C-alpha positions as a printed NumPy array, in Angstrom:
array([[-12.97 ,   5.468,  -3.448],
       [-11.752,   4.908,   0.084],
       [ -8.7  ,   6.496,   1.586],
       [ -5.928,   4.125,   2.666],
       [ -3.576,   4.83 ,   5.568],
       [ -0.05 ,   3.639,   6.208],
       [  1.422,   2.122,   9.36 ],
       [  3.499,   3.576,  12.163],
       [  7.243,   3.489,  11.573],
       [  9.345,   0.592,  12.793],
       [ 12.449,   2.212,  14.257],
       [ 14.819,   1.857,  17.174],
       [ 15.975,   5.133,  18.736],
       [ 19.49 ,   4.549,  17.357],
       [ 18.388,   3.777,  13.772],
       [ 20.857,   4.902,  11.112],
       [ 19.04 ,   3.81 ,   7.948],
       [ 15.452,   4.366,   6.832],
       [ 13.798,   2.232,   4.166],
       [ 10.753,   3.906,   2.637],
       [  7.949,   2.427,   0.619],
       [  5.139,   4.477,  -0.862],
       [  1.962,   3.022,   0.707],
       [  1.171,  -0.535,   1.848],
       [ -0.663,  -2.66 ,  -0.695],
       [ -3.984,  -4.42 ,  -0.216],
       [ -2.435,  -7.598,   1.27 ],
       [ -0.324,  -5.586,   3.719],
       [ -3.242,  -3.405,   4.763],
       [ -5.434,  -6.461,   5.316],
       [ -2.717,  -8.191,   7.381],
       [ -1.625,  -4.943,   9.091],
       [  1.984,  -5.878,   8.311],
       [  4.652,  -4.342,   6.133],
       [  5.234,  -6.26 ,   2.885],
       [  2.675,  -8.999,   3.552],
       [  2.131,  -9.994,  -0.087],
       [  3.597, -13.5  ,  -0.385],
       [  5.415, -12.674,  -3.636],
       [  6.934,  -9.406,  -2.437],
       [ 10.71 ,  -9.868,  -2.209],
       [ 11.25 ,  -7.467,   0.71 ],
       [ 11.295, -10.014,   3.541],
       [ 13.213, -12.661,   1.562],
       [ 15.84 , -10.002,   0.785],
       [ 15.998,  -8.853,   4.413],
       [ 16.258, -12.491,   5.5  ],
       [ 19.397, -12.868,   3.383],
       [ 20.889,  -9.521,   4.415],
       [ 20.194,  -9.997,   8.126],
       [ 20.874, -13.746,   8.176],
       [ 17.352, -14.672,   9.275],
       [ 15.679, -18.03 ,   8.898],
       [ 12.978, -17.873,   6.199],
       [ 10.332, -18.831,   8.766],
       [ 11.226, -16.026,  11.215],
       [  8.037, -14.527,  12.625],
       [  6.952, -11.033,  11.651],
       [  7.805,  -9.788,  15.16 ],
       [ 11.215, -11.432,  14.823],
       [ 11.799,  -9.739,  11.474],
       [ 10.931,  -6.328,  12.91 ],
       [ 13.225,  -6.96 ,  15.893],
       [ 16.051,  -7.897,  13.495],
       [ 15.582,  -4.633,  11.604],
       [ 15.76 ,  -2.674,  14.853],
       [ 18.906,  -4.541,  15.96 ],
       [ 20.493,  -3.731,  12.59 ],
       [ 19.572,  -0.057,  13.117],
       [ 17.294,  -0.139,  10.07 ],
       [ 13.998,   1.759,  10.257],
       [ 11.012,   1.   ,   8.037],
       [  8.199,   3.323,   7.033],
       [  6.213,   4.727,   4.116],
       [  6.399,   8.146,   2.523],
       [  2.634,   8.532,   2.46 ],
       [  0.46 ,   8.709,   5.558],
       [ -2.711,   8.556,   3.486],
       [ -3.977,   8.61 ,  -0.075],
       [ -6.769,   7.386,  -2.293],
       [ -5.7  ,   4.32 ,  -4.236],
       [ -7.824,   1.531,  -5.661],
       [ -5.891,  -1.739,  -5.499],
       [ -2.159,  -1.962,  -4.773],
       [ -0.403,  -0.361,  -7.725],
       [  1.503,   2.848,  -7.046],
       [  0.394,   4.092, -10.445],
       [ -3.212,   4.097,  -9.16 ],
       [ -2.502,   6.602,  -6.354],
       [ -4.609,   9.744,  -6.766],
       [ -1.908,  12.433,  -6.639],
       [ -4.365,  15.047,  -5.354],
       [ -5.116,  12.9  ,  -2.292],
       [ -1.548,  12.445,  -1.04 ],
       [ -0.812,  13.235,   2.599],
       [  2.853,  12.648,   3.505],
       [  3.995,  11.272,   6.84 ],
       [  5.547,  13.584,   9.456],
       [  9.212,  13.304,   8.546],
       [ 10.286,  16.383,  10.492],
       [  8.964,  14.681,  13.635],
       [ 10.552,  11.361,  12.678],
       [ 13.987,  12.932,  12.192],
       [ 13.702,  14.824,  15.493],
       [ 13.175,  11.449,  17.232],
       [ 15.749,   9.557,  15.13 ],
       [ 18.687,  11.918,  14.849],
       [ 21.146,   9.293,  13.588],
       [ 19.242,   8.508,  10.383],
       [ 21.094,   9.946,   7.406],
       [ 20.685,   7.17 ,   4.824],
       [ 17.307,   6.834,   3.096],
       [ 16.585,   3.968,   0.728],
       [ 13.48 ,   4.062,  -1.434],
       [ 11.719,   0.828,  -2.273],
       [ 10.82 ,   1.802,  -5.815],
       [ 10.371,   4.934,  -7.862],
       [  7.011,   6.064,  -6.487],
       [  8.402,   6.267,  -2.946],
       [ 11.362,   8.348,  -4.145],
       [  9.197,  10.58 ,  -6.337],
       [  6.657,  11.186,  -3.57 ],
       [  9.379,  11.973,  -1.033],
       [ 11.091,  14.447,  -3.37 ],
       [  7.808,  16.122,  -4.278],
       [  5.857,  16.125,  -1.001],
       [  8.485,  15.956,   1.767],
       [ 11.883,  17.371,   0.747],
       [ 10.759,  20.948,   0.011],
       [  9.554,  21.422,   3.621],
       [ 12.08 ,  19.208,   5.426],
       [ 14.622,  20.977,   7.656],
       [ 18.092,  19.481,   7.328],
       [ 17.291,  17.671,   4.079],
       [ 20.706,  18.465,   2.623],
       [ 22.323,  16.14 ,   5.2  ],
       [ 20.378,  13.113,   3.947],
       [ 21.692,  10.592,   1.435],
       [ 18.863,   9.428,  -0.83 ],
       [ 19.162,   6.172,  -2.772],
       [ 16.599,   4.639,  -5.105],
       [ 16.438,   0.828,  -5.017],
       [ 14.436,  -1.438,  -7.306],
       [ 10.963,  -2.133,  -6.014],
       [ 10.555,  -5.442,  -4.212],
       [  6.971,  -5.63 ,  -5.465],
       [  5.942,  -8.605,  -7.595],
       [  4.833,  -5.992, -10.15 ],
       [  8.546,  -5.297, -10.754],
       [  8.985,  -8.465, -12.784],
       [ 11.788,  -7.006, -14.909],
       [ 14.189,  -7.606, -11.993],
       [ 14.96 , -11.139, -10.822],
       [ 15.265, -11.827,  -7.112],
       [ 19.06 , -12.098,  -7.482],
       [ 19.241,  -8.734,  -9.236],
       [ 17.06 ,  -7.06 ,  -6.594],
       [ 19.182,  -8.607,  -3.84 ],
       [ 22.412,  -7.273,  -5.369],
       [ 21.027,  -3.734,  -5.404],
       [ 19.62 ,  -4.042,  -1.871],
       [ 22.942,  -5.188,  -0.344],
       [ 23.877,  -1.498,   0.032],
       [ 21.347,  -1.2  ,   2.884],
       [ 23.329,  -3.359,   5.299],
       [ 26.673,  -2.172,   3.983],
       [ 25.918,   1.247,   5.5  ],
       [ 24.81 ,  -0.03 ,   8.91 ],
       [ 28.045,  -1.818,   9.82 ]])
């Protein structure tokens, strides 16, 4: 099985919020874009929260996140995972991203929002124990925007995700 690698963070220097996924799925890796699967609710939710037109370009979406002081990244730098499901990640292969370095460069980030349980679990297990200043961070689990999370409607996901922009005002 091949190792998959995540993307660089999207973050303005003055970011206050960090949204964390676990690892990009197959569609995102192929497109080299965060949340590229057409049925993933992440960008439709961000479009509502940031008042973006649905046809805003990917570059425009990333710029809107930066303007809103919202950073975007993944907990894992690398892992072995066949397919896109978080449940298929080989736990012994996990390599977390460099969060100590990220927080040194983005000193205003104190709010972390996890896009699903695997991101939160991986952060708590592989990052928090070695992270200086972790006690100052507010960690919030949000429902996954993945199409695999079919138990939540778009409206229900959106209601939970509204907290992200409520903290950046």
